Structure formats: C-alpha cells, structure tokens
Amino acid sequence: MTSYIAAAVKAKVTLIEKNRMGGDCLYTGCVPSKALIRSAKFLAHTHRANEFGFKSADVEFDFADIMQRVQRVIKTIEPHDSSERYSKLGVECINGEAKITSPWTVEVNGKTLTTRSIVIAAGAHPFIPPIPGIEDVTYYTSDTIWALRELPKRLVVLGGGPIGSELTQCFARFGSHVSQIEMLPRLLIREDIEISELVMQRFRKEGVSVLTNHMAKEFLIENGEKILICEHQGKDISIAFDELLVAVGRAANTTGYGLEDLGIQTTNSKTIETNEFLQTSYPNIFACGDVAGPFQFTHTAAHQAWYAAVNALFGNFKKFKVDYSVIPWATFTDPEVARVGLNEIEAKDRNISYEVTIYGIDDLDRAIADEEAHGMIKVLTVPGKDRILGVTIVGEHAGDLIAEYVGAMRNKVGLNKILGTIHIYPTLVEANKYVAGNWKRAHAPQQLLKWVEKYHAWRRN
Ligand SMILES: Cc1cc2nc3c(=O)[nH]c(=O)nc-3n(C[C@H](O)[C@H](O)[C@H](O)COP(=O)(O)OP(=O)(O)OC[C@H]3O[C@@H](n4cnc5c(N)ncnc54)[C@H](O)[C@@H]3O)c2cc1C
C-alpha cells in the first residue's frame, strides 16, 4: 500500500518482497480464513435445514476439496496484489530478501539500493509459546494449516483470540472434535463479558469443548498418542488429540534484516517503536502494519501505510500524525463480533464515563425472517450527550453493520442523525436505527412530554 501511494504521487519507489506479494493477508490470513469460514457456514446451514422448512439437507464433502476451494479463492484474488499490477502502477518490484545496511541503503539480491526514505512493512509471524514438549508433537499455525488436506478427528486449538476462534468454529463445523484451550476466563477477552458469552454459548452449542481457565502446561506422547496437559483449578487435565493448531498471538518480524545492527528500537510488545508520524528512531525510516502495531489488521496496516508514504515523501514540508481515533475491526465467528471505539472494559480502564444503549437483534423483522434472530447492538455514548464513544455488534453480518457507526464516529454524527436516516425495510441494518430509537426514548424530554400530553387532553375536550 505504501508503494502504491508513493507511485500514485509519482515518486520513484521500490517494493521488495522475499516471499509472495500479498503477504499474510492473501496467503495465510484474511483471505483463506474467510473462504474457509464461508464453506463451514454453508455446511452449518445445511444442518439447520428444518429451521428453514426443509426435512433435511444431507451434504457429502471431502475436506480436501474445501481446502482446494480456499486455494482457488486465493488464486482469484492474487492478481490484485501481483508484481504485474504494481509494476503497471509504476512500482519497481524486486523479489528478494531485503537487508537495511544503513539509513540510506538497502541490500537485495547482492545489489545495494540507495534511498532517501525506507518504509518497513515486514509483518508478523505466529508466536510459538515455549511449552515443554511442543516441538515433539507436530503443530500447525496459521502459516501452515492451509496445507492440511485431511480433517483431523480431534483437534486442539491453543488460543481463544480471533484467529483461534475463527478456525475453531470452522473445524468444528466440518466435523472435527475441537478442544479450544484458553488460559483466560473467556474467549475474545478484549470484548465485553456478555459479548464473549454469546460467542462461547454458540461454540458450545455447536459441539466445541471451550476450555477457558485452562493453562497449557505440557505436551506428551503416550503410547503413540498426543496428549496435552492443562492446569485447571489447580488440577491437571489430559486432552488427547490428533492435531494441534497454535494460535496464541503474532510476533512482529523485527530480526534478521538489519534492524539490530542499526539499533532500531522496539517496544515492550516487541514491535518496532515509532512516533506519531510512524518514524522509527531514524527519522527517514518509517514502519507500518503488523511490524509496528499496535493493531494487527489489514485495514489498519493500509491506513498507516498512507501516513508512512506521505510523511516519507513530503515530511520536509508537512508531517501528518497518524489518526487512530476511529478504528473498527471484526472477528468473523458466527455470530460475528464487530467493534468500533470503546467498549465497557476500555471505558472503565480509562476512567471515561458512559451510558449504554442496547438493542436486541432477536426482535428485528429481517433477522427473524432469516432465522438469525440473535445478538445485539451495544452503543456507548457520553452521558447526557449525543456523542458516540463506541459500538459493539454481535450477530449476522456485524462486520458490515458496524460501517454506519464507523462513518458516524469519523464524521462526528450522533444517534439522532442515525435515527433520522431512512434505512431500507426489511434489512439487518435497521437494527442501527432501532438502537438509536432506544437511546432517544431514554433521553426523551420528560417535562416537554408532560406538557404535550396536557395539550392533547385539552384538544380532546
Ligand atoms: C488467520 C488470520 C486471519 C486474519 N484475518 C484478518 C481479517 O479478517 N481482517 C484483517 O484485517 N486482518 C486479518 N488478519 C491480520 C492480517 O493478515 C495482517 O494484519 C496483515 O497481513 C498485516 O499486513 P502487513 O503488510 O503488516 O504484513 P504482511 O501481510 O505479513 O506482509 C509482510 C511481508 O513482508 C515480507 N518480508 C518480511 N521481511 C522481509 C524482508 N527482509 N525482505 C523482504 N520481504 C520481507 C513478508 O514476506 C510478507 O510478505 C488475519 C491474520 C491471520 C493470521
């Protein structure tokens, strides 16, 4: 994205990629996971056939075909990120491993390139926790799971974050017995308690063993069987499994390409330290995306890329502070969880006072018609004011529904304006209007309503 922006403003820009253009998002992240989720959802719908008025809908499938479909999706999207496309846009693309040799030189394929500015966008990799025995049982990560062609009978997923949760549900839906291990008290720990609860309830209903408050202690092989030992409430629990997926977080790629020699500083979370202009400890070396944090999303990487490119090219005239005021994201479990701005946990942590307005999507006409009458919209506002602090949505297409609030927060639009906007009937997005209606009712001018009541009574006389 940085090179795209630089080329668009006619700069001479070189993009160096050691592996495949498109990075994690295309090959091992967003794209394959969303493709797999779609197939798993189709299958889950067939299991609910009688809810939709069918006697049954038996589906036969081969897991290998589903994983092939994932590769087909990647192949279809691949041209969007290809060297051919970027070259046409005016970017010089080099396939090779870059090494930053000084603040003005980068070495690649034995050649030295000189440059005024460098943007580091080296991404992250799955973190493997140093649990005794983990190296003795073969394990998958989000980097390698896409090569799997046989559905594991018993799968252990280590990690209750978004990646672990999305993949847990997929494998459970295809028919694996999945034990999802999380040492904290709930899945999706950054979300409010009742939000995580809704996801955990669904996971349990779909047959996942959701093992929260379980601390993975050791991996063993006993009589040829793989065993995970977890500590739970002071006791050891053994879980036998066939395959293991490790999804306990992602660590920034900060070593092996020159940062150590230059002494580029890193943060406590081991990402590259940057200032508000995304400059590293060298003012002409910038960093963005997963390698810089604090977010690990494709859209935040792209957002930062604009600042890195513009500040690198035009910083002598004007520098722009990266704006993190309105950051949305979604976890694509079923139900989806989407958020923008603050939730209750964060508002409390930051001592920010708030009011909560909730609308239950179980009451929404379209959700009822679609057999998806579940979930909620939860809006935090400044007490007594029409200013949105944050929104969480759990439910069908939450990741799409949140967009209205992203726009509202970005443009400082409040709930009154959302309430006054026509939403198409019957759509899921009407839920946004109804939560605004709930907020409005709670803030109705009581004194004025009393007067109006008297006025109506007087007119009737
Ligand atoms: C399973 C999974 C699902 C995800 N789902 C979502 C989602 O739904 N939505 C979302 O927004 N995000 C999602 N993410 C996160 C998203 O993939 C990342 O946030 C995003 O890819 C970060 O982009 P990036 O450009 O910083 O890094 P990357 O995409 O990792 O790109 C970094 C590139 O740098 C290259 N590189 C590194 N070092 C060098 C070097 N020395 N020389 C040359 N090249 C080098 C690497 O080969 C890599 O291609 C998901 C991630 C995973 C793992």
Coordinates of C-alpha atoms and ligand atoms in Angstrom, one line a residue:
M1 CA 0.0 0.0 0.0
T2 CA 2.9 2.4 0.8
S3 CA 4.4 1.8 -2.6
Y4 CA 1.0 2.1 -4.3
I5 CA 0.6 5.6 -2.7
A6 CA 4.1 6.6 -3.5
A7 CA 3.7 5.6 -7.1
A8 CA 0.4 7.4 -7.3
V9 CA 2.2 10.7 -6.4
K10 CA 4.9 10.0 -8.9
A11 CA 7.8 9.1 -6.5
K12 CA 10.4 6.5 -7.5
V13 CA 9.6 3.6 -5.3
T14 CA 10.9 0.1 -5.0
L15 CA 9.0 -2.7 -3.3
I16 CA 11.0 -5.6 -2.0
E17 CA 9.2 -8.9 -1.1
K18 CA 11.1 -12.0 -0.2
N19 CA 8.2 -14.4 -0.4
R20 CA 4.9 -13.7 -2.2
M21 CA 3.3 -10.4 -3.0
G22 CA 0.1 -10.1 -0.9
G23 CA 1.8 -11.2 2.3
D24 CA 0.0 -12.9 5.1
C25 CA -3.4 -11.4 4.4
L26 CA -3.7 -13.1 1.0
Y27 CA -2.0 -16.4 1.6
T28 CA -2.3 -17.3 5.2
G29 CA -4.6 -14.8 6.9
C30 CA -7.7 -12.9 6.0
V31 CA -8.4 -14.4 2.6
P32 CA -8.0 -18.2 3.3
S33 CA -9.7 -17.8 6.7
K34 CA -12.7 -16.0 5.2
A35 CA -13.0 -18.6 2.4
L36 CA -12.9 -21.4 4.9
I37 CA -15.5 -19.7 7.1
R38 CA -17.8 -19.4 4.1
S39 CA -17.7 -23.1 3.3
A40 CA -18.1 -24.0 7.0
K41 CA -21.1 -21.7 7.2
F42 CA -22.7 -23.3 4.2
L43 CA -22.4 -26.7 5.9
A44 CA -23.7 -25.3 9.2
H45 CA -26.8 -24.0 7.3
T46 CA -27.5 -27.5 5.9
H47 CA -27.5 -28.8 9.5
R48 CA -30.2 -26.3 10.2
A49 CA -32.3 -27.3 7.3
N50 CA -35.5 -27.9 9.2
E51 CA -35.4 -24.4 10.7
F52 CA -35.8 -23.2 7.1
G53 CA -38.7 -25.6 6.4
F54 CA -36.8 -28.5 4.8
K55 CA -36.9 -32.1 6.1
S56 CA -33.2 -32.5 5.7
A57 CA -30.3 -31.4 3.6
D58 CA -27.6 -34.0 3.6
V59 CA -24.3 -32.8 2.1
E60 CA -21.4 -35.0 1.2
F61 CA -18.0 -33.5 1.1
D62 CA -14.3 -34.1 1.0
F63 CA -12.3 -31.8 3.2
A64 CA -9.5 -31.7 0.6
D65 CA -12.0 -30.2 -1.9
I66 CA -12.8 -27.4 0.6
M67 CA -9.1 -26.6 1.1
Q68 CA -8.7 -26.6 -2.7
R69 CA -11.5 -24.1 -2.9
V70 CA -9.6 -21.9 -0.4
Q71 CA -6.6 -22.0 -2.8
R72 CA -8.9 -21.2 -5.7
V73 CA -10.1 -18.1 -3.9
I74 CA -6.5 -17.0 -3.2
K75 CA -5.6 -17.5 -6.9
T76 CA -8.6 -15.3 -7.9
I77 CA -7.6 -12.5 -5.6
E78 CA -3.8 -12.9 -6.2
P79 CA -3.7 -10.5 -9.3
H80 CA -4.9 -7.7 -7.0
D81 CA -1.6 -7.8 -5.2
S82 CA 0.7 -9.0 -8.0
S83 CA 4.0 -7.6 -9.2
E84 CA 2.4 -7.2 -12.6
R85 CA -0.2 -4.9 -11.3
Y86 CA 2.2 -2.9 -9.1
S87 CA 4.7 -2.6 -11.9
K88 CA 1.9 -1.1 -14.2
L89 CA 1.2 1.3 -11.4
G90 CA 4.8 2.5 -11.5
V91 CA 6.3 0.5 -8.7
E92 CA 9.6 -1.3 -9.2
C93 CA 9.1 -4.8 -7.7
I94 CA 12.0 -6.9 -6.6
N95 CA 11.7 -10.5 -5.4
G96 CA 14.3 -11.0 -2.7
E97 CA 15.2 -10.6 0.9
A98 CA 15.9 -7.0 1.9
K99 CA 18.6 -6.0 4.4
I100 CA 18.8 -2.5 5.7
T101 CA 22.5 -1.8 5.7
S102 CA 22.4 1.9 6.7
P103 CA 19.6 4.5 7.0
W104 CA 20.1 5.2 3.2
T105 CA 20.9 1.8 1.8
V106 CA 19.1 -1.5 1.3
E107 CA 20.8 -4.6 0.1
V108 CA 18.8 -7.1 -2.0
N109 CA 20.0 -10.0 -4.3
G110 CA 23.6 -8.8 -3.9
K111 CA 22.8 -5.2 -5.1
T112 CA 22.7 -2.1 -3.0
L113 CA 19.9 0.4 -3.5
T114 CA 20.2 3.9 -2.2
T115 CA 17.2 5.8 -0.9
R116 CA 16.1 8.9 0.9
S117 CA 13.5 7.0 2.9
I118 CA 12.7 3.4 3.9
V119 CA 9.3 2.1 5.0
I120 CA 9.4 -1.2 6.9
A121 CA 6.3 -3.3 6.5
A122 CA 7.7 -6.7 7.3
G123 CA 4.7 -8.1 9.1
A124 CA 4.5 -10.7 11.9
H125 CA 4.6 -14.4 12.4
P126 CA 2.7 -16.8 14.7
F127 CA 4.2 -16.9 18.2
I128 CA 5.0 -20.4 19.5
P129 CA 4.9 -20.5 23.3
P130 CA 7.8 -22.4 25.0
I131 CA 5.6 -25.1 26.4
P132 CA 7.6 -28.3 27.2
G133 CA 7.1 -30.9 24.6
I134 CA 5.5 -28.6 22.0
E135 CA 8.3 -29.3 19.5
D136 CA 7.8 -33.1 19.9
V137 CA 4.2 -33.0 18.7
T138 CA 3.9 -31.6 15.2
Y139 CA 1.8 -28.5 15.2
Y140 CA 0.1 -26.3 12.7
T141 CA -0.1 -22.5 12.8
S142 CA -2.0 -20.0 10.7
D143 CA 1.0 -20.2 8.3
T144 CA 0.8 -23.9 7.7
I145 CA -2.8 -25.0 8.4
W146 CA -3.7 -24.3 4.8
A147 CA -1.7 -27.3 3.6
L148 CA -3.9 -29.6 5.6
R149 CA -6.0 -31.9 3.4
E150 CA -7.3 -34.4 5.9
L151 CA -9.8 -33.3 8.5
P152 CA -8.4 -34.0 12.0
K153 CA -10.6 -36.2 14.1
R154 CA -9.6 -34.5 17.4
L155 CA -8.1 -31.0 17.1
V156 CA -6.7 -28.9 19.9
V157 CA -6.7 -25.2 19.2
L158 CA -4.4 -23.3 21.5
G159 CA -5.7 -19.7 21.9
G160 CA -9.1 -18.0 22.4
G161 CA -8.4 -14.9 20.4
P162 CA -9.9 -14.0 17.0
I163 CA -7.7 -16.3 14.9
G164 CA -8.1 -19.3 17.2
S165 CA -11.8 -18.7 17.5
E166 CA -12.5 -18.3 13.7
L167 CA -10.6 -21.5 12.9
T168 CA -12.0 -23.5 15.9
Q169 CA -15.5 -22.9 14.6
C170 CA -14.6 -23.8 11.1
F171 CA -13.1 -27.2 12.0
A172 CA -15.9 -28.0 14.4
R173 CA -18.4 -27.3 11.7
F174 CA -16.6 -29.6 9.3
G175 CA -16.8 -32.4 12.0
S176 CA -13.6 -32.3 14.0
H177 CA -13.9 -32.6 17.7
V178 CA -12.3 -29.3 18.7
S179 CA -11.0 -28.5 22.2
Q180 CA -10.2 -24.8 22.3
I181 CA -7.8 -24.0 25.1
E182 CA -7.7 -20.5 26.7
M183 CA -5.9 -19.7 29.9
L184 CA -8.1 -16.6 30.5
P185 CA -11.7 -16.8 31.7
R186 CA -13.3 -16.3 28.3
L187 CA -12.7 -16.2 24.5
L188 CA -12.2 -12.9 22.8
I189 CA -11.0 -11.4 26.0
R190 CA -10.9 -7.8 24.6
E191 CA -14.7 -7.8 24.2
D192 CA -17.2 -7.1 26.9
I193 CA -18.2 -10.2 29.0
E194 CA -21.7 -10.7 27.5
I195 CA -20.3 -10.4 24.0
S196 CA -17.8 -13.2 24.6
E197 CA -20.5 -15.1 26.3
L198 CA -22.7 -15.1 23.2
V199 CA -19.9 -16.5 21.1
M200 CA -19.0 -19.1 23.7
Q201 CA -22.6 -20.2 24.0
R202 CA -22.8 -20.7 20.3
F203 CA -19.5 -22.6 20.2
R204 CA -20.7 -25.0 22.9
K205 CA -24.0 -25.5 21.2
E206 CA -22.1 -26.5 18.0
G207 CA -20.1 -29.0 20.0
V208 CA -16.8 -27.2 20.7
S209 CA -15.1 -28.0 24.0
V210 CA -14.5 -24.5 25.1
L211 CA -11.9 -24.9 27.8
T212 CA -11.3 -21.5 29.4
N213 CA -9.2 -21.0 32.5
H214 CA -7.1 -23.9 31.2
M215 CA -3.4 -23.3 31.1
A216 CA -1.5 -25.5 28.7
K217 CA 1.4 -26.9 30.7
E218 CA 3.0 -29.8 28.7
F219 CA 2.7 -31.9 25.6
L220 CA 3.4 -35.6 25.8
I221 CA 3.3 -38.6 23.5
E222 CA 2.0 -41.6 25.4
N223 CA 1.7 -45.0 23.5
G224 CA 1.8 -43.1 20.3
E225 CA -1.0 -40.7 21.3
K226 CA -0.5 -37.0 21.5
I227 CA -1.6 -35.6 24.9
L228 CA -1.9 -32.0 26.2
I229 CA -1.7 -31.5 29.9
C230 CA -3.6 -28.4 31.1
E231 CA -3.9 -26.9 34.5
H232 CA -7.4 -26.1 35.5
Q233 CA -8.5 -25.0 39.0
G234 CA -5.3 -26.5 40.5
K235 CA -5.7 -29.9 38.8
D236 CA -4.1 -31.4 35.8
I237 CA -6.4 -32.3 32.9
S238 CA -5.3 -34.5 30.0
I239 CA -6.6 -34.0 26.5
A240 CA -5.8 -36.5 23.8
F241 CA -5.6 -35.1 20.3
D242 CA -4.6 -35.9 16.7
E243 CA -3.6 -32.4 15.5
L244 CA -2.7 -29.1 17.2
L245 CA -3.2 -25.6 16.0
V246 CA -1.2 -23.0 17.8
A247 CA -2.9 -19.6 17.7
V248 CA -1.7 -17.7 20.8
G249 CA -0.7 -14.4 19.1
R250 CA 1.6 -13.0 16.5
A251 CA 5.0 -11.6 17.0
A252 CA 6.4 -8.8 14.8
N253 CA 9.2 -9.6 12.3
T254 CA 12.0 -7.5 13.7
T255 CA 15.1 -9.6 13.3
G256 CA 17.4 -10.8 10.5
Y257 CA 17.2 -7.8 8.2
G258 CA 19.4 -5.2 9.7
L259 CA 17.3 -3.6 12.5
E260 CA 19.5 -5.0 15.2
D261 CA 22.7 -3.6 13.6
L262 CA 21.1 -0.2 13.2
G263 CA 19.9 -0.3 16.8
I264 CA 16.3 0.5 15.7
Q265 CA 14.3 0.4 19.0
T266 CA 11.4 -1.9 19.7
T267 CA 8.6 -1.6 22.2
N268 CA 7.6 -3.8 25.2
S269 CA 5.3 -5.8 22.8
K270 CA 8.4 -6.3 20.6
T271 CA 7.1 -4.3 17.7
I272 CA 9.2 -1.5 16.1
E273 CA 8.9 1.7 18.1
T274 CA 7.5 4.5 16.1
N275 CA 6.4 8.1 16.9
E276 CA 3.1 9.6 15.9
F277 CA 4.4 10.2 12.3
L278 CA 5.4 6.5 12.1
Q279 CA 9.1 7.4 12.2
T280 CA 11.4 4.9 13.9
S281 CA 14.5 6.0 15.8
Y282 CA 15.8 7.1 12.4
P283 CA 13.7 9.9 11.1
N284 CA 13.9 8.7 7.5
I285 CA 13.0 5.1 8.4
F286 CA 9.3 4.5 8.9
A287 CA 7.3 1.4 9.9
C288 CA 3.7 0.4 9.5
G289 CA 1.4 -2.6 9.7
D290 CA 1.9 -5.7 12.0
V291 CA 5.6 -4.9 12.4
A292 CA 4.8 -1.6 14.0
G293 CA 1.4 -2.4 15.7
P294 CA -0.5 -1.5 17.9
F295 CA -3.2 -3.1 15.7
Q296 CA -2.9 -6.3 13.6
F297 CA -5.4 -5.8 10.8
T298 CA -5.0 -5.4 7.1
H299 CA -7.1 -2.2 7.1
T300 CA -5.1 -0.6 9.9
A301 CA -1.9 -1.5 8.0
A302 CA -3.3 0.2 4.9
H303 CA -4.3 3.2 7.0
Q304 CA -0.8 3.5 8.5
A305 CA 0.7 3.0 5.0
W306 CA -0.8 6.3 3.8
Y307 CA 0.9 8.2 6.7
A308 CA 4.2 6.4 6.2
A309 CA 4.2 7.1 2.5
V310 CA 3.2 10.8 2.7
N311 CA 5.4 11.6 5.7
A312 CA 8.4 9.8 4.0
L313 CA 7.9 11.8 0.8
F314 CA 6.6 15.2 1.9
G315 CA 7.6 15.3 5.6
N316 CA 10.1 18.1 4.8
F317 CA 7.0 20.3 4.1
K318 CA 4.4 18.9 6.3
K319 CA 4.1 15.8 8.5
F320 CA 0.8 14.1 9.4
K321 CA 0.1 12.5 12.8
V322 CA -1.4 9.0 12.3
D323 CA -5.0 9.1 13.4
Y324 CA -6.2 6.2 15.5
S325 CA -9.4 7.8 16.7
V326 CA -11.8 5.6 14.9
I327 CA -10.5 2.0 14.4
P328 CA -13.0 -0.7 13.5
W329 CA -12.5 -4.5 13.4
A330 CA -14.4 -7.7 13.3
T331 CA -14.0 -11.3 14.4
F332 CA -15.7 -13.5 11.8
T333 CA -17.0 -16.1 14.0
D334 CA -20.7 -17.0 13.8
P335 CA -22.1 -14.8 15.3
E336 CA -19.7 -12.2 14.1
V337 CA -18.4 -9.6 16.5
A338 CA -17.6 -6.1 15.3
R339 CA -16.4 -3.1 17.2
V340 CA -15.5 0.5 16.7
G341 CA -14.3 2.7 19.5
L342 CA -14.7 1.9 23.2
N343 CA -16.4 -0.9 24.9
E344 CA -17.2 -1.0 28.6
I345 CA -14.0 -2.7 29.6
E346 CA -11.9 0.0 27.9
A347 CA -14.1 2.9 29.1
K348 CA -13.7 1.7 32.7
D349 CA -10.0 1.2 32.3
R350 CA -9.6 4.7 31.0
N351 CA -12.0 6.2 33.6
I352 CA -14.3 7.5 30.9
S353 CA -17.9 7.9 31.9
Y354 CA -20.5 6.5 29.5
E355 CA -24.1 5.4 29.1
V356 CA -25.0 2.1 27.4
T357 CA -27.9 1.6 25.0
I358 CA -28.7 -1.9 23.8
Y359 CA -30.9 -3.2 21.0
G360 CA -31.6 -7.0 20.9
I361 CA -31.4 -8.2 17.3
D362 CA -33.7 -11.1 18.3
D363 CA -36.5 -8.5 17.8
L364 CA -35.6 -7.4 14.2
D365 CA -38.0 -8.4 11.4
R366 CA -35.3 -9.3 8.9
A367 CA -33.3 -11.3 11.4
I368 CA -36.5 -13.2 12.3
A369 CA -37.2 -13.9 8.6
D370 CA -33.6 -15.0 8.1
E371 CA -33.7 -17.3 11.1
E372 CA -30.9 -15.2 12.5
A373 CA -32.8 -13.6 15.4
H374 CA -29.9 -13.3 17.9
G375 CA -27.2 -10.9 19.0
M376 CA -27.2 -7.3 20.0
I377 CA -26.0 -3.8 19.3
K378 CA -24.4 -2.1 22.2
V379 CA -23.7 1.6 22.0
L380 CA -21.7 3.7 24.4
T381 CA -22.4 7.4 24.5
V382 CA -21.2 10.4 26.5
P383 CA -23.7 10.7 29.4
G384 CA -26.4 13.2 28.5
K385 CA -24.9 13.9 25.1
D386 CA -25.4 12.6 21.6
R387 CA -21.8 11.6 21.1
I388 CA -20.9 8.0 20.3
L389 CA -17.9 6.6 22.2
G390 CA -18.0 3.1 20.8
V391 CA -20.2 0.4 19.4
T392 CA -20.1 -3.4 19.6
I393 CA -22.3 -5.6 17.4
V394 CA -22.7 -9.3 17.8
G395 CA -24.8 -11.0 15.1
E396 CA -25.2 -11.9 11.5
H397 CA -23.1 -9.5 9.3
A398 CA -22.0 -7.5 12.3
G399 CA -18.8 -6.6 10.3
D400 CA -21.0 -4.9 7.7
L401 CA -23.5 -3.3 10.1
I402 CA -20.7 -1.6 12.0
A403 CA -19.8 0.6 9.0
E404 CA -22.6 3.0 9.7
Y405 CA -21.1 3.8 13.1
V406 CA -17.6 4.0 11.7
G407 CA -18.8 6.7 9.4
A408 CA -20.8 8.3 12.2
M409 CA -17.9 8.5 14.6
R410 CA -15.5 9.6 11.9
N411 CA -17.8 12.4 10.9
K412 CA -19.0 13.2 14.4
V413 CA -22.5 12.2 13.7
G414 CA -24.7 11.2 16.6
L415 CA -27.6 8.8 17.2
N416 CA -30.2 11.5 16.5
K417 CA -29.0 11.7 12.9
I418 CA -28.9 7.9 12.5
L419 CA -32.5 7.8 13.8
G420 CA -33.5 10.4 11.3
T421 CA -31.9 8.5 8.4
I422 CA -34.1 6.2 6.2
H423 CA -33.0 2.6 6.4
I424 CA -34.4 0.1 3.9
Y425 CA -37.1 -2.2 5.3
P426 CA -36.5 -5.1 6.0
T427 CA -32.8 -5.2 6.4
L428 CA -30.4 -6.1 9.2
V429 CA -29.0 -2.6 9.1
E430 CA -32.4 -1.3 10.5
A431 CA -31.0 -2.5 13.9
N432 CA -28.8 0.6 13.9
K433 CA -31.9 2.8 13.7
Y434 CA -33.6 0.9 16.4
V435 CA -30.8 1.2 18.9
A436 CA -30.8 4.9 18.1
G437 CA -34.5 4.8 18.9
N438 CA -33.9 3.2 22.2
W439 CA -31.3 5.8 23.1
K440 CA -33.8 8.6 22.0
R441 CA -36.6 7.1 24.2
A442 CA -34.2 7.0 27.2
H443 CA -33.4 10.7 26.6
A444 CA -36.9 11.9 25.8
P445 CA -37.5 15.4 27.3
Q446 CA -39.9 14.3 30.1
Q447 CA -41.1 17.8 31.0
L448 CA -41.9 18.6 27.4
L449 CA -43.8 15.3 27.1
K450 CA -45.9 16.1 30.1
W451 CA -46.9 19.4 28.5
V452 CA -47.6 17.8 25.2
E453 CA -49.8 15.2 27.0
K454 CA -51.8 18.1 28.6
Y455 CA -52.1 19.8 25.2
H456 CA -53.6 16.6 23.6
A457 CA -56.0 16.3 26.5
W458 CA -57.1 19.9 26.1
R459 CA -57.7 19.4 22.4
R460 CA -59.9 16.4 23.1
N461 CA -62.1 18.4 25.4
Ligands
LIG1 C1 -5.6 -16.5 10.2 C2 -5.5 -15.0 10.1 C3 -6.7 -14.3 9.8 C4 -6.7 -12.9 9.7 N1 -7.9 -12.3 9.4 C5 -7.9 -11.0 9.3 C6 -9.1 -10.3 8.9 O1 -10.1 -10.9 8.7 N2 -9.1 -8.9 8.8 C7 -7.9 -8.2 9.0 O2 -8.0 -7.0 8.8 N3 -6.8 -8.8 9.3 C8 -6.7 -10.2 9.5 N4 -5.6 -10.8 9.8 C9 -4.4 -10.0 10.0 C10 -3.7 -9.5 8.7 O3 -3.4 -10.7 7.9 C11 -2.5 -8.7 9.0 O4 -2.8 -7.7 9.9 C12 -1.9 -8.1 7.7 O5 -1.5 -9.1 6.8 C13 -0.7 -7.2 8.1 O6 -0.1 -6.7 6.9 P1 1.4 -6.3 6.8 O7 1.6 -5.7 5.5 O8 1.8 -5.5 8.0 O9 2.2 -7.7 6.9 P2 2.2 -9.0 6.0 O10 0.9 -9.1 5.3 O11 2.6 -10.1 6.9 O12 3.3 -8.6 4.9 C14 4.7 -8.6 5.3 C15 5.5 -9.0 4.1 O13 6.8 -8.6 4.3 C16 7.7 -9.6 3.8 N5 9.0 -9.5 4.4 C17 9.3 -9.6 5.7 N6 10.6 -9.4 5.9 C18 11.2 -9.1 4.7 C19 12.5 -8.8 4.2 N7 13.5 -8.8 5.0 N8 12.6 -8.6 2.9 C20 11.6 -8.7 2.0 N9 10.3 -9.0 2.4 C21 10.1 -9.2 3.7 C22 6.9 -10.9 4.1 O14 7.3 -12.0 3.3 C23 5.5 -10.5 3.9 O15 5.0 -10.9 2.7 C24 -5.5 -12.2 9.9 C25 -4.3 -12.9 10.1 C26 -4.3 -14.2 10.2 C27 -3.0 -14.9 10.5

